[in-house]
CSV table of C-alpha atoms in Angstrom, one decimal:
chain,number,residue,atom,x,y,z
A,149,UNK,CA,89.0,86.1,132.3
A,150,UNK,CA,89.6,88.4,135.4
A,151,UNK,CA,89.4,92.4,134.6
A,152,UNK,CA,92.9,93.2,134.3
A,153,UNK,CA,93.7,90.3,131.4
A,154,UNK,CA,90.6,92.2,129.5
A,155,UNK,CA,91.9,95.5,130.7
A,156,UNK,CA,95.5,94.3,129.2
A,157,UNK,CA,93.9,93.1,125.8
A,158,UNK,CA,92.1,96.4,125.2
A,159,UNK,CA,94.8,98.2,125.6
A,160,UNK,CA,97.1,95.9,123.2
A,161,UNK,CA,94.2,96.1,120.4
A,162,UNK,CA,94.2,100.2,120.9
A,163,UNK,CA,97.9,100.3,120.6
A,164,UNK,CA,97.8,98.0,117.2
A,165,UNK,CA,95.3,100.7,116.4
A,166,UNK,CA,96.8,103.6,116.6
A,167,UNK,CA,100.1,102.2,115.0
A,168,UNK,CA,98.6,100.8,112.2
A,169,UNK,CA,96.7,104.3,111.4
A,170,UNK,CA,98.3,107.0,108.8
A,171,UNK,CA,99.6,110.2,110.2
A,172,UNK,CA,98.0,113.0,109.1
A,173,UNK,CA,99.4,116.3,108.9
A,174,UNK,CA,98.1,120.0,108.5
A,175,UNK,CA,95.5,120.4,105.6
A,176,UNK,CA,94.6,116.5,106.3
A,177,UNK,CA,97.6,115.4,104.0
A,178,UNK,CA,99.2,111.9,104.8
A,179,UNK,CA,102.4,113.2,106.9
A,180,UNK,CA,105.8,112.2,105.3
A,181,UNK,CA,108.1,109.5,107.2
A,182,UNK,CA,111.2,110.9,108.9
A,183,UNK,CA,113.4,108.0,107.7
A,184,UNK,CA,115.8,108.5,110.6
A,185,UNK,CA,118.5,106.9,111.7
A,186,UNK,CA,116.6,104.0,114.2
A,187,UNK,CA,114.6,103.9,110.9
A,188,UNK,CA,117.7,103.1,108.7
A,189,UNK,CA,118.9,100.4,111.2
A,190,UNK,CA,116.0,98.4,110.9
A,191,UNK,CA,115.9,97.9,107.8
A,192,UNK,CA,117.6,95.7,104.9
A,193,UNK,CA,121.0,96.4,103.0
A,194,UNK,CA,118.8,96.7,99.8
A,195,UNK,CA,116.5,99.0,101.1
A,196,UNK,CA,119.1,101.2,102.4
A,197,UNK,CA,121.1,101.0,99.0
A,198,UNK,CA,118.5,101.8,96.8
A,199,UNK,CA,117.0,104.6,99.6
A,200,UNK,CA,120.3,106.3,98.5
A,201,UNK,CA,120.0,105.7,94.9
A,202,UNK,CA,116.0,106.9,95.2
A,203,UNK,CA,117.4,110.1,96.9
A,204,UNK,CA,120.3,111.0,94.5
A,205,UNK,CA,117.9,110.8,91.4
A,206,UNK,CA,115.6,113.7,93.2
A,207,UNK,CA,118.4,115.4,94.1
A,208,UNK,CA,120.6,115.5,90.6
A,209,UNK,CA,117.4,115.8,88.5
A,210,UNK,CA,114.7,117.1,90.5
A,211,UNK,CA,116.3,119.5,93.4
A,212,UNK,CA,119.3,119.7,91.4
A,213,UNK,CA,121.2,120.1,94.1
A,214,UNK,CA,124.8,121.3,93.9
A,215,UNK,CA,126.7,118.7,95.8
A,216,UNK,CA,127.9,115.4,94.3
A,217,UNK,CA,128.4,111.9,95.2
A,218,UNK,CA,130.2,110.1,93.0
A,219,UNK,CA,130.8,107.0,95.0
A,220,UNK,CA,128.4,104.0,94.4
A,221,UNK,CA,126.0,104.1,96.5
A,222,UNK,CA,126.6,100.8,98.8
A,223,UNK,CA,130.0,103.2,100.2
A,224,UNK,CA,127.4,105.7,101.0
A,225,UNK,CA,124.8,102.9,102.9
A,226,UNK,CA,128.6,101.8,104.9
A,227,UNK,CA,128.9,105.4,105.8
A,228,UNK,CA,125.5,106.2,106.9
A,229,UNK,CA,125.3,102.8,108.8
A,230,UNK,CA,128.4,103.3,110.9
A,231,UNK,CA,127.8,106.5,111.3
A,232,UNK,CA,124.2,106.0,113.0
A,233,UNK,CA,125.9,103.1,114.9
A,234,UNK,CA,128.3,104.9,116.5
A,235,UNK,CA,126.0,107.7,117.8
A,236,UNK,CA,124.4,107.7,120.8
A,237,UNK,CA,119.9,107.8,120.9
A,238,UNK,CA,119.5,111.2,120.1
A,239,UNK,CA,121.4,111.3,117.1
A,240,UNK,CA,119.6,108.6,115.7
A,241,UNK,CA,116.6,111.3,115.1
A,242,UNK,CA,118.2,112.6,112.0
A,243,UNK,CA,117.2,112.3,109.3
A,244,UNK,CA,119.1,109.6,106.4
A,245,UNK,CA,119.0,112.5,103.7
A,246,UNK,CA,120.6,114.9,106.0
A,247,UNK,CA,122.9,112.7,107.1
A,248,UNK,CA,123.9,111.5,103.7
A,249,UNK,CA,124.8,115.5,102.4
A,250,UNK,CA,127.7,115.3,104.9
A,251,UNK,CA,129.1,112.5,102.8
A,252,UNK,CA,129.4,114.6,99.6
A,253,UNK,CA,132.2,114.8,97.5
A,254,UNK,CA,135.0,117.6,99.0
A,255,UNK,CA,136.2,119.9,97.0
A,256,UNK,CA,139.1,118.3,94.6
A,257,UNK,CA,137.6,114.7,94.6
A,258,UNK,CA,138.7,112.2,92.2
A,259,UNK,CA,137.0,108.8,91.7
A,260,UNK,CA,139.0,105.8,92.6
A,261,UNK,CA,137.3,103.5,90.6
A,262,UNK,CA,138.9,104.4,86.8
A,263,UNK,CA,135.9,102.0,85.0
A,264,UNK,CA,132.8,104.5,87.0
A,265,UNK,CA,131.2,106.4,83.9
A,266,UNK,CA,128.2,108.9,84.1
A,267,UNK,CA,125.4,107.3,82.7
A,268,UNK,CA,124.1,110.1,79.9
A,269,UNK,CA,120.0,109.0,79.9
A,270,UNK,CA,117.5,110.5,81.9
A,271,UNK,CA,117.6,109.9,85.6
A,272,UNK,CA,121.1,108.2,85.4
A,273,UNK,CA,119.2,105.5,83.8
A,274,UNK,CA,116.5,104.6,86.1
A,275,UNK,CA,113.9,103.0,83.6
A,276,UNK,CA,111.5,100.2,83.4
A,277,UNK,CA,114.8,97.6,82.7
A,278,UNK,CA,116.4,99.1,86.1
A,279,UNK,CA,113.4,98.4,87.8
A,280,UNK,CA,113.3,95.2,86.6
A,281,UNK,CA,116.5,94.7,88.1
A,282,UNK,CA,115.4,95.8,91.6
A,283,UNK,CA,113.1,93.1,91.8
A,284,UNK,CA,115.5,91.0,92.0
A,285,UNK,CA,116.1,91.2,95.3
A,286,UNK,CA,113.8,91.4,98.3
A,287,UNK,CA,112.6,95.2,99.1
A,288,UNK,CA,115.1,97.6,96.8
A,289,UNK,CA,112.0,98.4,94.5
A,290,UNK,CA,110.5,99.9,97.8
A,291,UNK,CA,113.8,101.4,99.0
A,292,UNK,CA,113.7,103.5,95.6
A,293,UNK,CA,110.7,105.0,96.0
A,294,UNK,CA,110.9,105.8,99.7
A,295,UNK,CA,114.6,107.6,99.1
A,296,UNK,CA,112.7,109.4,96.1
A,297,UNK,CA,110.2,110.6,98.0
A,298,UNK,CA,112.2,111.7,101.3
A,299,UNK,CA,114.2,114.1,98.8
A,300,UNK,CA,111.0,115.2,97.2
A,301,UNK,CA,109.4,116.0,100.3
A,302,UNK,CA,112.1,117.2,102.7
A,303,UNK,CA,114.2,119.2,99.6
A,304,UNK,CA,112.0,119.6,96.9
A,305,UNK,CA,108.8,120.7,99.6
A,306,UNK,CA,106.3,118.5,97.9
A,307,UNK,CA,107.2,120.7,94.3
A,308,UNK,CA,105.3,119.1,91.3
A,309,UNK,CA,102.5,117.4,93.4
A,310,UNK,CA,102.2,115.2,96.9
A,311,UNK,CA,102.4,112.3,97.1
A,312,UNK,CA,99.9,110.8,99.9
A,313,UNK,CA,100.1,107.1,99.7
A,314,UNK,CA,102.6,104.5,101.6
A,315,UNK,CA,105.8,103.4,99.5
A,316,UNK,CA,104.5,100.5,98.6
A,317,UNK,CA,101.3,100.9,97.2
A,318,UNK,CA,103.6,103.0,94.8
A,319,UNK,CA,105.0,100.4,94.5
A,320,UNK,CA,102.5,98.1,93.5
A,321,UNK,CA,101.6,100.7,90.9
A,322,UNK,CA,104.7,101.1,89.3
A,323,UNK,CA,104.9,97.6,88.4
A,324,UNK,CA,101.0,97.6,86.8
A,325,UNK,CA,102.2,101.1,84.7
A,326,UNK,CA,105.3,98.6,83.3
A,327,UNK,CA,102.9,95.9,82.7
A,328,UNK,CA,106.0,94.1,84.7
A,329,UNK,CA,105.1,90.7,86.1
A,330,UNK,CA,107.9,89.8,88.7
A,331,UNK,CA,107.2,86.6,88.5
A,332,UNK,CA,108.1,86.1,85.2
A,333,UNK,CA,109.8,88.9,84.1
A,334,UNK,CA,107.3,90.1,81.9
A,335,UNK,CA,107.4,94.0,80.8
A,336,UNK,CA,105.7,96.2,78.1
A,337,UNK,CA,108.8,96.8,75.5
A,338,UNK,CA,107.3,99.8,74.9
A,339,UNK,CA,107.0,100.9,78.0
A,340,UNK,CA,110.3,100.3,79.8
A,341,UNK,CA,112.3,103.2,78.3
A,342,UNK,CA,110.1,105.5,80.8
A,343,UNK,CA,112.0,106.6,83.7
A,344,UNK,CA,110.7,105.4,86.9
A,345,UNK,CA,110.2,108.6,88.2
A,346,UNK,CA,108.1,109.6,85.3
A,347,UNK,CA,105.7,106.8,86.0
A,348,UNK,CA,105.5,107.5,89.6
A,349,UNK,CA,104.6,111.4,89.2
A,350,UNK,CA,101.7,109.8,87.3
A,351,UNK,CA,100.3,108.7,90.4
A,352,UNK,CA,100.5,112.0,92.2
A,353,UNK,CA,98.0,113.2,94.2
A,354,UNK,CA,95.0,115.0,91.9
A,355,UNK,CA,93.6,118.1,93.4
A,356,UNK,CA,90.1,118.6,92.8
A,357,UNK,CA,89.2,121.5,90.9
A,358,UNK,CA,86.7,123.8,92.6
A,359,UNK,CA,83.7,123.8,91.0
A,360,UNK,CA,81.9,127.4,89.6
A,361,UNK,CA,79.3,129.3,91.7
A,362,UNK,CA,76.3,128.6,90.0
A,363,UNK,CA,76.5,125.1,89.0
């Protein structure tokens, strides 16, 4: 193999490297994902829809932000997508969340749809049986979590603990918590009231307590 093909390879391998290692940001925390709009392109129509969902739960019961959205959320991922499409490279830097604010309810909105109801449970309903129901199609489990976590991070500021792990090893750990088996459909009764947000805040990051002087 002449010098350059090995010089080439090297190269390749560092790159793989260096992509496939975490981002670290000040204090050595695990540096949050933009999830901008190039981002939101690549990604499925289930993962964006339940990004949204993921982000509206933080921000009605978390941020409690003041602006509301009361169309379902697929309008919203139409929105966002055409939107970013339509924008030129720059633009496609911003951030989903950001973006998605602009699409809040003016002042004076009625609902069109006459059947929509609030749901009146914690989180709008977003328990064990609702997670069950994500699984049901290919990565909307994973789009939750990531939506709930943008809001926590880039709203919230990490309020109530960080959360230093990728999306889906929260994932992952969710689904033990339930005692959910998506392969059958399997979930701890007892368990599937919880709200999904409940369980994941179970897996925030621990801070180790400093230990006394003299010991």
């Amino acid at each position: 193999m002449s010098q350059r093909l090995i010089a080439t390879a090297v190269g390749v391998l560092t790159w793989l490297l260096l992509i496939s290692l975490p981002c670290y940001g000040a204090g050595g925390q695990i540096a949050s994902p933009d999830y901008e709009g190039r981002w939101w392109l690549s990604i499925s129509h289930s993962e964006q829809t339940e990004f949204i969902n993921g982000y509206l739960d933080c921000y009605f019961y978390e941020y409690k932000g003041p602006a509301r959205f009361s169309d379902a959320a697929y309008a919203y991922r139409h929105a966002l997508t055409k939107y970013f499409r339509a924008r030129q490279s720059s633009t496609l830097r911003q951030r989903v969340g950001d973006v998605l604010l602009e699409f809040q309810d003016p002042k004076g909105y009625k609902v069109i749809d006459k059947y929509a109801q609030p749901i009146n449970a914690p989180h709008g309903g977003d328990d064990g049986l609702y997670w069950m129901q994500l699984s049901l199609t290919k990565d909307a489990q994973l789009g939750f979590v990531e939506g709930y976590l943008a809001c926590h991070v880039q709203l919230n500021h990490n309020n109530g603990g960080t959360f230093s792990k990728p999306p889906f090893e929260y994932v992952a750990l969710i689904n033990h918590w339930y005692r959910f088996n998506p392969a059958t459909g399997d979930i701890d009764a007892n368990r599937q009231p919880t709200p999904i947000v409940d369980v994941l805040f179970g897996f925030r990051d621990r801070l180790q307590q400093p230990k006394p002087e003299n010991q």
